[in-house]
């Protein structure tokens, strides 16, 4: 990988660090996370809408996904996160299968579809997600699910992970933009 050190690769892959769940200390922190969820599509849009088609098709790192693929991945993973929440709220410790993100990213919708379609999807999805989150009582956030890829997660931790995941990919995109002076 063209002389990149393991530390540099880790910074490129995880520019905001790896996910670490925190314990909510008060309702205000959760409220802030819910508000953040409502802004995620705008945050992604601010990063990618000024980019050219060539820039959208540039990988965020050598061997990584293109910016366009990352945007489509965020829409798909957002749908998956929303459905995990719905199952966690309506079933007792449901088993959630994983999916092959790497293979999804190779499909034509990731490679050919304009990024704007996924931004619109994320915006609509996150509005519904925020409505759902705002309706949840404190004990609802203690419910959870068992993910084949992530293990047991409370809905509290799943919300934090959703936000981290979006910010993680936004940081990959914005660090590419900064490195290339776009």
Coordinates of C-alpha atoms in Angstrom, one line a residue:
X1 CA 0.0 0.0 0.0
X2 CA 2.4 2.7 -1.3
X3 CA 4.5 2.9 1.9
X4 CA 1.7 3.8 4.3
X5 CA 2.4 2.9 7.9
X6 CA -0.2 0.9 9.9
X7 CA -0.7 4.1 12.0
X8 CA -1.4 6.2 8.9
X9 CA -3.8 3.6 7.6
X10 CA -5.6 3.5 10.9
X11 CA -6.0 7.3 10.8
X12 CA -7.3 7.2 7.2
X13 CA -9.8 4.4 8.1
X14 CA -10.9 5.8 11.5
X15 CA -10.3 9.6 11.4
X16 CA -12.4 10.1 14.5
X17 CA -11.2 7.0 16.3
X18 CA -13.0 3.7 16.8
X19 CA -16.5 3.5 18.3
X20 CA -16.8 3.6 22.1
X21 CA -20.2 3.6 23.7
X22 CA -20.8 5.9 26.6
X23 CA -23.3 5.7 29.3
X24 CA -25.9 8.5 29.1
X25 CA -25.7 10.6 32.2
X26 CA -28.8 12.6 31.6
X27 CA -31.8 13.2 29.3
X28 CA -30.1 16.3 27.8
X29 CA -27.3 14.2 26.3
X30 CA -29.8 11.9 24.6
X31 CA -31.8 14.9 23.4
X32 CA -28.6 16.3 21.8
X33 CA -28.0 12.9 20.1
X34 CA -31.5 12.9 18.7
X35 CA -31.0 16.4 17.4
X36 CA -27.7 15.3 15.9
X37 CA -29.5 12.4 14.1
X38 CA -31.8 14.9 12.5
X39 CA -28.8 16.9 11.1
X40 CA -26.7 14.0 9.7
X41 CA -28.0 14.1 6.1
X42 CA -27.3 17.9 6.0
X43 CA -23.8 17.2 7.3
X44 CA -23.1 14.7 4.6
X45 CA -24.7 17.0 1.9
X46 CA -22.5 19.9 3.0
X47 CA -19.5 17.7 2.4
X48 CA -20.4 16.1 -0.9
X49 CA -22.7 18.4 -2.8
X50 CA -19.9 20.8 -3.9
X51 CA -17.8 17.9 -5.3
X52 CA -17.5 17.2 -9.0
X53 CA -18.4 13.8 -10.5
X54 CA -14.7 12.9 -10.7
X55 CA -14.2 13.9 -7.0
X56 CA -17.3 11.8 -6.0
X57 CA -15.7 8.8 -7.7
X58 CA -12.4 9.2 -5.9
X59 CA -11.7 6.7 -3.1
X60 CA -11.3 8.3 0.4
X61 CA -8.1 6.3 0.7
X62 CA -6.2 3.8 -1.4
X63 CA -8.2 0.6 -1.5
X64 CA -11.2 2.3 0.0
X65 CA -14.7 3.2 -1.3
X66 CA -15.3 6.2 -3.4
X67 CA -17.1 9.2 -1.9
X68 CA -20.2 8.2 -3.9
X69 CA -20.1 4.6 -2.5
X70 CA -19.7 6.0 1.0
X71 CA -22.8 8.2 0.6
X72 CA -24.9 5.3 -0.7
X73 CA -23.5 3.1 2.1
X74 CA -24.7 5.7 4.7
X75 CA -28.2 5.6 3.3
X76 CA -28.3 1.8 3.3
X77 CA -26.8 1.5 6.8
X78 CA -29.3 4.1 8.0
X79 CA -32.2 2.0 6.8
X80 CA -30.7 -1.0 8.5
X81 CA -30.2 1.0 11.7
X82 CA -33.8 2.2 11.7
X83 CA -35.1 -1.3 11.2
X84 CA -32.8 -2.6 14.0
X85 CA -34.5 0.0 16.3
X86 CA -38.0 -1.0 15.2
X87 CA -37.2 -4.6 15.9
X88 CA -35.6 -3.8 19.2
X89 CA -38.7 -1.8 20.3
X90 CA -41.2 -4.5 19.2
X91 CA -39.4 -7.8 19.8
X92 CA -37.5 -9.3 22.8
X93 CA -33.8 -9.3 22.0
X94 CA -34.3 -10.0 18.3
X95 CA -31.4 -11.5 16.3
X96 CA -30.3 -9.2 13.6
X97 CA -28.3 -10.7 10.7
X98 CA -25.3 -8.9 9.2
X99 CA -25.0 -7.9 5.6
X100 CA -22.1 -7.9 3.2
X101 CA -21.4 -4.2 3.0
X102 CA -18.4 -4.8 0.7
X103 CA -20.5 -6.6 -1.9
X104 CA -23.4 -4.0 -1.6
X105 CA -20.8 -1.3 -2.4
X106 CA -20.0 -3.1 -5.7
X107 CA -23.6 -3.0 -6.9
X108 CA -24.7 -0.7 -9.8
X109 CA -26.8 1.6 -7.5
X110 CA -23.6 2.5 -5.5
X111 CA -21.5 3.0 -8.7
X112 CA -24.0 4.8 -11.0
X113 CA -26.7 6.4 -8.9
X114 CA -26.2 10.1 -8.1
X115 CA -25.3 10.8 -4.5
X116 CA -28.3 13.1 -4.2
X117 CA -30.7 10.2 -4.2
X118 CA -29.1 8.8 -1.1
X119 CA -29.0 12.2 0.5
X120 CA -32.7 12.6 0.0
X121 CA -33.3 9.1 1.4
X122 CA -31.2 9.9 4.4
X123 CA -33.0 13.1 5.0
X124 CA -36.5 11.4 4.9
X125 CA -35.3 8.4 6.9
X126 CA -33.7 10.5 9.7
X127 CA -36.8 12.6 10.0
X128 CA -38.8 9.4 10.7
X129 CA -36.0 8.2 13.0
X130 CA -36.1 11.4 15.0
X131 CA -39.9 11.1 15.3
X132 CA -39.5 7.6 16.6
X133 CA -36.6 8.5 19.0
X134 CA -38.6 11.4 20.4
X135 CA -41.5 9.2 21.2
X136 CA -39.4 6.7 23.2
X137 CA -39.6 6.5 27.0
X138 CA -36.5 6.1 29.1
X139 CA -36.9 2.3 29.5
X140 CA -37.3 1.9 25.7
X141 CA -33.6 2.9 25.3
X142 CA -32.6 0.0 27.5
X143 CA -34.2 -2.5 25.1
X144 CA -31.9 -3.9 22.5
X145 CA -31.0 -6.5 19.9
X146 CA -28.4 -9.0 19.1
X147 CA -26.4 -8.3 16.0
X148 CA -24.5 -11.0 14.2
X149 CA -21.7 -8.5 13.6
X150 CA -21.9 -6.3 16.7
X151 CA -23.1 -8.5 19.5
X152 CA -25.6 -7.3 22.1
X153 CA -26.5 -3.6 21.8
X154 CA -28.9 -1.5 23.8
X155 CA -30.9 1.0 21.8
X156 CA -28.9 3.7 23.7
X157 CA -25.6 2.2 22.4
X158 CA -27.1 1.7 18.9
X159 CA -28.1 5.3 18.7
X160 CA -24.6 6.4 19.7
X161 CA -23.1 3.9 17.1
X162 CA -25.4 5.3 14.4
X163 CA -24.2 8.8 15.0
X164 CA -20.5 7.7 15.3
X165 CA -20.8 5.7 12.0
X166 CA -22.1 8.7 10.1
X167 CA -19.5 11.1 11.6
X168 CA -16.8 8.5 10.9
X169 CA -17.7 8.4 7.2
X170 CA -18.2 12.2 7.0
X171 CA -14.7 12.6 8.4
X172 CA -13.3 10.2 5.8
X173 CA -14.8 12.3 3.1
X174 CA -13.7 15.7 4.6
X175 CA -10.2 14.5 5.2
X176 CA -10.0 13.4 1.5
X177 CA -11.2 16.9 0.6
X178 CA -8.6 18.5 2.8
X179 CA -5.8 16.3 1.6
X180 CA -6.6 17.1 -2.0
X181 CA -7.3 20.8 -1.4
X182 CA -10.7 20.6 -3.0

